[in-house]
Amino acid sequence: MFPSTTCRHNGCGRIALSNSDWCSEHLPDVEAHYAWLKSHLEATHVFIDLDVAGLTLSDLDLSGKEFRTSRFSGTRFSNCNFANATFYMCFFDGSVHCGTRFTSTEMQNCVFGCAQLIKCDFSGSNIIQMNFNGSTCEQTSFSDSDLLHSRFIASSLTDVDFVNCNLKEVLYRDSIRTRVNFKYSNDEDAHFDLPEVVR
Amino acid sequence: MKVYTHYTVASLSNTYLIGPDHGGEAILVDPGSFDGRLLELIEGNKYYLSHILITHVEENHVSGLKTLKKIYDAEIHAAGTRQLYSFPCAPVQSGQTVKLGEFDVEAIGVPAHTRDSLMYRIGHMIFAGDVFSAGVVGDVPNPYARALLVETVREQLHDFPPHTVIFPCHGPPTTWAIERASNPDITSSAGDEGAQASL
């Protein structure tokens, strides 16, 4: 699991970034850290315990890479490509995505809680037991995906496609859904109302 | 510290394996089943199973013990019982912190789902059992128990850092920050209303 070394800044309780003793807010040399990160992301195929929380990642092609127990909490993504990537127990909580491509990905036990997903594409993916609770999704597609046991509790979904998806045991309790398309999906196997049967 | 999830299809539940970064003494939480994949997870990561934590005694949390105990001489820790399937248990009490291997494990009592329900805290991680899962508090027999559960969860986790990671027995992982922001049971006063209605 990602290390829990805290930032060296006095009184800061945040977790330090990978290859650093500081969190994103207290990085002493931001440019040097981004330079290291860029070369690390390009050179490495399998990432374990990577921590880039709170950083901004733009125009990166990370397709086909594998991320395990990595932390992207509060990270801002702009025009990044994760097509065909694999994610296992990664934390994207509070992250902001604009135009991120997650097409044909394998995702399991990952957390996108309270994230903002704008114009993102998860189509053709296995999105198993994922946490999207409290997230905001706009103009985003999950079509042709298996979302078994994933949760969108208290999320805001606008112009979101779940076309031809497996929605077995997907929880949408308390979600606000505007122009959400469930065509060809088994939405009868998802749960929209209280009381929820969790098991 | 590493955390691995093992999923039991029969009971739709998670078992967690916790161990040091490079092998050694490991802890298992809620072995709902035992199969080759769990054995591979333990052995493949060079772990020896020394301790088994039970969040509460229900079949889908303990069924794996029968086979596990034939392979590993692991000590079982549970509340409310001194014996499981004829195996002796080390009794655990709420508020108690014990050193298991290289980890300090704190037991947090939340008697509502069952009288013996515990959560276990290891570092910045909480293994919540059936007390609650992402976006939903646990299954309880009546509105009063529900209100008690919500109130106890709020009280027990109130001072925990927002980045505290919560691993439930059912469903995806979450963080305390996400639950505080988006779990309808925790954010609303529905639990309190339930208690008043039942009184």
Short mmCIF file of C-alpha atoms in Angstrom, two decimals:
data_model
loop_
_atom_site.label_atom_id
_atom_site.label_comp_id
_atom_site.label_asym_id
_atom_site.label_seq_id
_atom_site.Cartn_x
_atom_site.Cartn_y
_atom_site.Cartn_z
CA MET A 1 0.00 0.00 0.00
CA PHE A 2 1.19 3.51 -0.63
CA PRO A 3 3.64 4.71 2.03
CA SER A 4 2.32 6.89 4.80
CA THR A 5 5.33 9.13 5.30
CA THR A 6 3.99 12.56 6.11
CA CYS A 7 5.13 15.82 4.59
CA ARG A 8 8.15 17.37 6.34
CA HIS A 9 6.52 20.79 6.46
CA ASN A 10 5.79 21.79 10.05
CA GLY A 11 2.23 20.93 11.00
CA CYS A 12 1.35 19.41 7.63
CA GLY A 13 -0.30 16.03 8.04
CA ARG A 14 -0.51 15.19 4.33
CA ILE A 15 1.17 12.15 2.86
CA ALA A 16 4.46 12.87 1.07
CA LEU A 17 4.73 12.34 -2.68
CA SER A 18 6.76 9.58 -4.32
CA ASN A 19 10.46 10.42 -4.47
CA SER A 20 9.96 13.36 -2.13
CA ASP A 21 9.66 14.24 1.55
CA TRP A 22 6.99 16.81 0.79
CA CYS A 23 3.36 16.93 -0.28
CA SER A 24 2.33 18.74 -3.49
CA GLU A 25 1.62 21.96 -1.61
CA HIS A 26 5.02 22.18 0.09
CA LEU A 27 7.30 20.91 -2.67
CA PRO A 28 10.43 23.11 -2.47
CA ASP A 29 11.42 22.53 -6.11
CA VAL A 30 8.28 21.96 -8.14
CA GLU A 31 9.96 21.97 -11.55
CA ALA A 32 12.56 19.40 -10.56
CA HIS A 33 9.87 17.12 -9.20
CA TYR A 34 7.78 17.38 -12.38
CA ALA A 35 10.88 16.66 -14.46
CA TRP A 36 11.59 13.52 -12.41
CA LEU A 37 7.95 12.46 -12.58
CA LYS A 38 7.73 12.86 -16.35
CA SER A 39 10.79 10.70 -16.99
CA HIS A 40 9.63 8.16 -14.37
CA LEU A 41 6.20 7.88 -16.00
CA GLU A 42 7.73 7.42 -19.42
CA ALA A 43 10.36 4.90 -18.41
CA THR A 44 8.33 2.65 -16.11
CA HIS A 45 5.65 0.17 -17.07
CA VAL A 46 4.40 -1.11 -13.70
CA PHE A 47 3.86 1.40 -10.92
CA ILE A 48 3.41 0.22 -7.35
CA ASP A 49 2.72 2.70 -4.54
CA LEU A 50 3.14 5.70 -6.84
CA ASP A 51 1.98 8.88 -5.09
CA VAL A 52 1.24 11.93 -7.25
CA ALA A 53 -1.56 13.36 -5.09
CA GLY A 54 -2.39 16.98 -5.74
CA LEU A 55 -0.15 17.38 -8.79
CA THR A 56 -1.26 18.41 -12.28
CA LEU A 57 -0.74 15.96 -15.14
CA SER A 58 -1.35 17.17 -18.70
CA ASP A 59 -1.09 15.66 -22.17
CA LEU A 60 0.42 12.38 -20.98
CA ASP A 61 0.19 9.09 -22.84
CA LEU A 62 0.16 6.38 -20.16
CA SER A 63 -1.66 3.82 -22.25
CA GLY A 64 -1.08 0.16 -21.45
CA LYS A 65 0.66 0.85 -18.15
CA GLU A 66 -0.12 -0.84 -14.86
CA PHE A 67 -0.83 0.99 -11.62
CA ARG A 68 -1.17 -0.83 -8.31
CA THR A 69 -2.01 0.70 -4.92
CA SER A 70 -1.15 4.14 -6.23
CA ARG A 71 -2.43 7.46 -5.02
CA PHE A 72 -3.84 10.15 -7.32
CA SER A 73 -5.94 11.92 -4.67
CA GLY A 74 -6.72 15.48 -5.72
CA THR A 75 -4.59 15.14 -8.86
CA ARG A 76 -5.67 17.26 -11.83
CA PHE A 77 -5.64 15.44 -15.17
CA SER A 78 -5.95 17.22 -18.47
CA ASN A 79 -6.03 15.33 -21.75
CA CYS A 80 -4.32 12.21 -20.40
CA ASN A 81 -4.55 8.81 -22.04
CA PHE A 82 -4.79 5.65 -19.90
CA ALA A 83 -6.26 3.43 -22.65
CA ASN A 84 -5.66 -0.30 -22.03
CA ALA A 85 -4.10 0.44 -18.65
CA THR A 86 -4.60 -1.66 -15.51
CA PHE A 87 -5.51 -0.20 -12.13
CA TYR A 88 -5.70 -2.15 -8.90
CA MET A 89 -6.70 -0.44 -5.65
CA CYS A 90 -5.73 3.04 -6.83
CA PHE A 91 -7.09 6.17 -5.19
CA PHE A 92 -8.37 8.98 -7.43
CA ASP A 93 -10.52 10.56 -4.69
CA GLY A 94 -11.11 14.26 -5.22
CA SER A 95 -9.22 14.18 -8.51
CA VAL A 96 -10.26 16.37 -11.44
CA HIS A 97 -10.32 14.93 -14.95
CA CYS A 98 -10.88 16.76 -18.19
CA GLY A 99 -10.85 14.57 -21.29
CA THR A 100 -9.13 11.61 -19.63
CA ARG A 101 -9.27 8.40 -21.71
CA PHE A 102 -9.76 5.23 -19.66
CA THR A 103 -10.94 3.13 -22.63
CA SER A 104 -10.50 -0.66 -22.46
CA THR A 105 -8.98 -0.48 -18.99
CA GLU A 106 -9.00 -3.12 -16.27
CA MET A 107 -9.97 -1.47 -12.99
CA GLN A 108 -10.64 -3.14 -9.68
CA ASN A 109 -11.24 -1.79 -6.18
CA CYS A 110 -10.30 1.75 -7.19
CA VAL A 111 -11.70 4.92 -5.65
CA PHE A 112 -12.99 7.89 -7.67
CA GLY A 113 -15.08 9.21 -4.76
CA CYS A 114 -15.79 12.98 -4.93
CA ALA A 115 -13.85 13.16 -8.22
CA GLN A 116 -14.87 15.40 -11.12
CA LEU A 117 -14.99 13.60 -14.46
CA ILE A 118 -15.63 15.89 -17.41
CA LYS A 119 -15.66 14.49 -20.96
CA CYS A 120 -14.00 11.26 -19.86
CA ASP A 121 -14.23 7.93 -21.63
CA PHE A 122 -14.31 4.61 -19.73
CA SER A 123 -15.91 2.66 -22.57
CA GLY A 124 -15.08 -1.00 -23.13
CA SER A 125 -13.62 -1.41 -19.63
CA ASN A 126 -13.90 -3.79 -16.71
CA ILE A 127 -14.76 -1.48 -13.82
CA ILE A 128 -15.19 -3.95 -10.99
CA GLN A 129 -16.14 -2.96 -7.45
CA MET A 130 -15.24 0.69 -7.90
CA ASN A 131 -16.20 3.65 -5.74
CA PHE A 132 -17.58 6.69 -7.63
CA ASN A 133 -19.59 7.95 -4.63
CA GLY A 134 -20.09 11.70 -4.48
CA SER A 135 -18.45 12.17 -7.87
CA THR A 136 -19.54 14.59 -10.58
CA CYS A 137 -19.63 13.09 -14.08
CA GLU A 138 -20.44 15.16 -17.15
CA GLN A 139 -20.40 14.10 -20.79
CA THR A 140 -18.73 10.87 -19.80
CA SER A 141 -19.14 7.38 -21.23
CA PHE A 142 -19.04 4.03 -19.42
CA SER A 143 -20.60 2.22 -22.38
CA ASP A 144 -19.77 -1.41 -23.21
CA SER A 145 -18.32 -1.87 -19.72
CA ASP A 146 -18.75 -4.29 -16.86
CA LEU A 147 -19.44 -2.24 -13.72
CA LEU A 148 -20.15 -5.16 -11.37
CA HIS A 149 -20.56 -4.01 -7.74
CA SER A 150 -19.51 -0.42 -8.47
CA ARG A 151 -21.11 2.46 -6.61
CA PHE A 152 -22.33 5.88 -7.71
CA ILE A 153 -24.03 6.80 -4.42
CA ALA A 154 -24.80 10.54 -4.09
CA SER A 155 -23.10 11.22 -7.41
CA SER A 156 -24.16 13.80 -9.97
CA LEU A 157 -24.43 12.31 -13.46
CA THR A 158 -25.17 14.57 -16.42
CA ASP A 159 -25.08 13.40 -20.03
CA VAL A 160 -23.53 10.10 -18.99
CA ASP A 161 -23.80 6.92 -21.05
CA PHE A 162 -24.10 3.44 -19.57
CA VAL A 163 -25.05 1.82 -22.88
CA ASN A 164 -24.70 -1.97 -23.10
CA CYS A 165 -23.22 -2.29 -19.61
CA ASN A 166 -23.37 -4.94 -16.93
CA LEU A 167 -24.91 -3.08 -13.97
CA LYS A 168 -25.29 -6.05 -11.64
CA GLU A 169 -25.40 -4.75 -8.04
CA VAL A 170 -24.38 -1.23 -9.08
CA LEU A 171 -25.63 1.27 -6.48
CA TYR A 172 -27.03 4.65 -7.62
CA ARG A 173 -28.71 5.56 -4.33
CA ASP A 174 -29.23 9.33 -3.86
CA SER A 175 -27.61 10.10 -7.22
CA ILE A 176 -28.81 12.98 -9.38
CA ARG A 177 -29.17 11.71 -12.93
CA THR A 178 -29.79 14.01 -15.88
CA ARG A 179 -29.88 12.61 -19.40
CA VAL A 180 -28.31 9.32 -18.32
CA ASN A 181 -28.60 6.61 -20.95
CA PHE A 182 -28.99 2.98 -19.78
CA LYS A 183 -29.92 1.57 -23.20
CA TYR A 184 -29.21 -2.17 -23.62
CA SER A 185 -27.99 -2.38 -19.99
CA ASN A 186 -29.46 -4.46 -17.17
CA ASP A 187 -30.41 -1.48 -15.04
CA GLU A 188 -33.04 -3.70 -13.37
CA ASP A 189 -30.11 -5.36 -11.58
CA ALA A 190 -28.84 -2.02 -10.26
CA HIS A 191 -30.19 -0.37 -7.09
CA PHE A 192 -31.56 3.16 -7.24
CA ASP A 193 -33.58 3.49 -4.05
CA LEU A 194 -33.53 2.92 -0.33
CA PRO A 195 -33.45 0.58 1.41
CA GLU A 196 -30.28 -0.78 -0.07
CA VAL A 197 -29.32 -4.39 0.18
CA VAL A 198 -25.58 -4.18 0.45
CA ARG A 199 -24.78 -7.87 0.55
CA MET B 1 2.99 -2.15 4.52
CA LYS B 2 1.00 -3.94 1.82
CA VAL B 3 -2.71 -4.66 1.63
CA TYR B 4 -4.21 -7.24 -0.72
CA THR B 5 -7.88 -7.99 -1.30
CA HIS B 6 -9.26 -11.45 -1.78
CA TYR B 7 -12.84 -11.59 -3.03
CA THR B 8 -15.23 -14.39 -2.11
CA VAL B 9 -17.85 -14.80 -4.82
CA ALA B 10 -20.19 -16.95 -2.72
CA SER B 11 -20.69 -14.30 -0.04
CA LEU B 12 -19.67 -11.27 -2.16
CA SER B 13 -17.23 -10.34 0.57
CA ASN B 14 -13.67 -9.11 0.88
CA THR B 15 -10.87 -10.67 2.88
CA TYR B 16 -7.79 -8.54 3.45
CA LEU B 17 -4.19 -9.67 3.71
CA ILE B 18 -1.86 -7.21 5.43
CA GLY B 19 1.86 -7.65 5.54
CA PRO B 20 5.24 -5.94 5.45
CA ASP B 21 6.66 -4.70 2.14
CA HIS B 22 9.01 -7.64 1.58
CA GLY B 23 7.42 -10.68 3.18
CA GLY B 24 7.28 -11.84 6.78
CA GLU B 25 4.50 -12.13 9.33
CA ALA B 26 1.11 -11.26 7.88
CA ILE B 27 -2.39 -10.61 9.19
CA LEU B 28 -5.63 -11.75 7.57
CA VAL B 29 -8.93 -9.97 8.21
CA ASP B 30 -12.25 -11.85 7.93
CA PRO B 31 -11.42 -15.04 6.01
CA GLY B 32 -14.85 -15.63 4.47
CA SER B 33 -13.45 -18.48 2.43
CA PHE B 34 -10.23 -20.21 1.55
CA ASP B 35 -9.12 -21.09 -1.97
CA GLY B 36 -6.00 -21.40 -4.09
CA ARG B 37 -5.93 -17.73 -4.91
CA LEU B 38 -5.75 -16.74 -1.24
CA LEU B 39 -2.98 -19.28 -0.67
CA GLU B 40 -1.14 -17.89 -3.68
CA LEU B 41 -1.56 -14.36 -2.33
CA ILE B 42 -0.01 -15.38 0.99
CA GLU B 43 2.76 -17.60 -0.33
CA GLY B 44 3.50 -15.60 -3.49
CA ASN B 45 4.26 -12.55 -1.38
CA LYS B 46 6.50 -14.56 0.97
CA TYR B 47 4.20 -14.18 3.95
CA TYR B 48 3.60 -16.44 6.88
CA LEU B 49 0.14 -16.03 8.30
CA SER B 50 0.56 -15.28 12.02
CA HIS B 51 -2.69 -13.56 12.98
CA ILE B 52 -6.31 -13.65 11.87
CA LEU B 53 -8.61 -10.78 12.84
CA ILE B 54 -12.37 -11.35 12.95
CA THR B 55 -14.55 -8.22 12.84
CA HIS B 56 -17.56 -10.24 14.00
CA VAL B 57 -18.56 -13.85 14.08
CA GLU B 58 -20.73 -14.57 11.05
CA GLU B 59 -20.30 -17.41 8.58
CA ASN B 60 -19.10 -15.21 5.71
CA HIS B 61 -16.33 -13.78 7.90
CA VAL B 62 -14.96 -16.97 9.39
CA SER B 63 -15.58 -19.90 7.01
CA GLY B 64 -12.02 -19.90 5.74
CA LEU B 65 -10.64 -20.62 9.22
CA LYS B 66 -11.19 -24.37 8.98
CA THR B 67 -8.68 -24.80 6.14
CA LEU B 68 -6.39 -21.92 7.06
CA LYS B 69 -5.74 -23.36 10.50
CA LYS B 70 -4.62 -26.65 8.93
CA ILE B 71 -1.89 -24.77 7.07
CA TYR B 72 -0.92 -21.94 9.39
CA ASP B 73 -0.55 -21.83 13.13
CA ALA B 74 -2.13 -18.39 13.19
CA GLU B 75 -3.62 -16.83 16.30
CA ILE B 76 -7.29 -15.87 15.94
CA HIS B 77 -8.45 -12.57 17.44
CA ALA B 78 -12.17 -11.89 17.95
CA ALA B 79 -14.55 -10.27 20.36
CA GLY B 80 -17.32 -12.04 22.22
CA THR B 81 -16.00 -15.58 21.89
CA ARG B 82 -13.07 -17.66 23.09
CA GLN B 83 -13.52 -20.39 20.51
CA LEU B 84 -14.31 -20.65 16.79
CA TYR B 85 -14.75 -24.07 15.14
CA SER B 86 -12.94 -25.50 18.19
CA PHE B 87 -9.98 -23.19 17.60
CA PRO B 88 -9.07 -20.98 20.57
CA CYS B 89 -9.49 -17.20 20.11
CA ALA B 90 -7.58 -14.42 21.76
CA PRO B 91 -10.27 -12.09 23.14
CA VAL B 92 -10.23 -8.52 21.83
CA GLN B 93 -11.83 -5.56 23.54
CA SER B 94 -12.77 -2.18 22.15
CA GLY B 95 -10.04 0.39 22.71
CA GLN B 96 -7.35 -2.26 23.05
CA THR B 97 -4.17 -1.91 20.97
CA VAL B 98 -2.07 -5.00 20.40
CA LYS B 99 1.22 -5.51 18.59
CA LEU B 100 0.78 -8.18 15.92
CA GLY B 101 3.97 -8.83 13.98
CA GLU B 102 5.28 -5.38 13.12
CA PHE B 103 1.85 -3.73 13.21
CA ASP B 104 0.03 -1.97 16.03
CA VAL B 105 -3.61 -2.98 15.73
CA GLU B 106 -6.30 -0.99 17.51
CA ALA B 107 -9.75 -2.51 18.05
CA ILE B 108 -12.70 -0.12 17.75
CA GLY B 109 -15.99 -1.46 19.06
CA VAL B 110 -19.13 -0.60 17.10
CA PRO B 111 -21.88 -2.78 18.57
CA ALA B 112 -24.87 -2.32 16.26
CA HIS B 113 -24.62 -4.63 13.24
CA THR B 114 -23.90 -7.35 15.81
CA ARG B 115 -23.06 -7.02 19.51
CA ASP B 116 -19.48 -8.15 18.91
CA SER B 117 -18.76 -5.94 15.86
CA LEU B 118 -15.27 -4.47 15.76
CA MET B 119 -13.32 -2.37 13.33
CA TYR B 120 -9.52 -2.67 13.32
CA ARG B 121 -7.20 0.29 12.73
CA ILE B 122 -3.69 -0.29 11.43
CA GLY B 123 -1.84 2.96 10.71
CA HIS B 124 -4.02 5.11 8.47
CA MET B 125 -6.24 2.19 7.47
CA ILE B 126 -9.44 0.89 9.00
CA PHE B 127 -10.84 -2.59 8.36
CA ALA B 128 -14.52 -1.97 8.92
CA GLY B 129 -16.14 -5.38 8.55
CA ASP B 130 -19.89 -4.95 8.17
CA VAL B 131 -20.05 -1.75 10.25
CA PHE B 132 -20.22 0.29 7.10
CA SER B 133 -19.13 0.26 3.50
CA ALA B 134 -18.71 2.91 0.83
CA GLY B 135 -21.81 5.12 0.99
CA VAL B 136 -23.88 2.82 3.20
CA VAL B 137 -23.91 1.97 6.89
CA GLY B 138 -24.20 -1.69 7.85
CA ASP B 139 -27.25 -3.87 7.97
CA VAL B 140 -29.07 -3.51 11.32
CA PRO B 141 -32.26 -5.05 12.71
CA ASN B 142 -34.24 -1.89 13.52
CA PRO B 143 -34.22 1.95 13.25
CA TYR B 144 -32.87 2.35 16.78
CA ALA B 145 -29.87 0.15 16.01
CA ARG B 146 -29.39 2.10 12.80
CA ALA B 147 -29.32 5.41 14.66
CA LEU B 148 -26.91 3.95 17.21
CA LEU B 149 -24.65 2.68 14.44
CA VAL B 150 -24.59 6.02 12.60
CA GLU B 151 -23.89 7.91 15.82
CA THR B 152 -21.15 5.50 16.90
CA VAL B 153 -19.44 5.65 13.51
CA ARG B 154 -19.53 9.45 13.59
CA GLU B 155 -18.09 9.51 17.10
CA GLN B 156 -15.44 6.86 16.60
CA LEU B 157 -14.13 8.22 13.31
CA HIS B 158 -14.63 11.92 14.00
CA ASP B 159 -11.01 12.67 14.79
CA PHE B 160 -9.48 10.49 12.11
CA PRO B 161 -7.58 12.25 9.29
CA PRO B 162 -9.60 12.67 6.07
CA HIS B 163 -7.17 10.48 4.13
CA THR B 164 -7.87 7.50 6.41
CA VAL B 165 -8.57 4.57 4.09
CA ILE B 166 -11.50 2.32 4.95
CA PHE B 167 -11.64 -1.28 3.79
CA PRO B 168 -15.12 -2.79 4.22
CA CYS B 169 -16.09 -6.44 4.05
CA HIS B 170 -18.51 -5.67 1.22
CA GLY B 171 -17.92 -3.34 -1.71
CA PRO B 172 -15.05 -1.09 -2.76
CA PRO B 173 -12.65 0.75 -0.45
CA THR B 174 -13.30 4.34 0.52
CA THR B 175 -11.82 7.15 2.59
CA TRP B 176 -13.16 8.96 5.62
CA ALA B 177 -13.22 12.21 3.60
CA ILE B 178 -15.48 10.64 0.96
CA GLU B 179 -17.81 9.21 3.59
CA ARG B 180 -18.09 12.53 5.40
CA ALA B 181 -18.88 14.25 2.11
CA SER B 182 -21.15 11.76 0.40
CA ASN B 183 -22.42 8.93 2.61
CA PRO B 184 -26.15 9.78 2.93
CA ASP B 185 -26.37 7.93 6.25
CA ILE B 186 -23.51 9.86 7.79
CA THR B 187 -24.15 13.28 6.27
CA SER B 188 -27.89 13.36 7.00
CA SER B 189 -29.70 13.16 10.30
CA ALA B 190 -31.75 10.21 9.05
CA GLY B 191 -30.29 8.01 11.75
CA ASP B 192 -31.43 10.37 14.49
CA GLU B 193 -34.93 10.54 13.01
CA GLY B 194 -35.04 6.76 12.94
CA ALA B 195 -34.19 6.63 16.62
CA GLN B 196 -36.86 9.14 17.53
CA ALA B 197 -39.44 7.31 15.45
CA SER B 198 -38.68 4.04 17.19
CA LEU B 199 -38.78 5.64 20.63
#
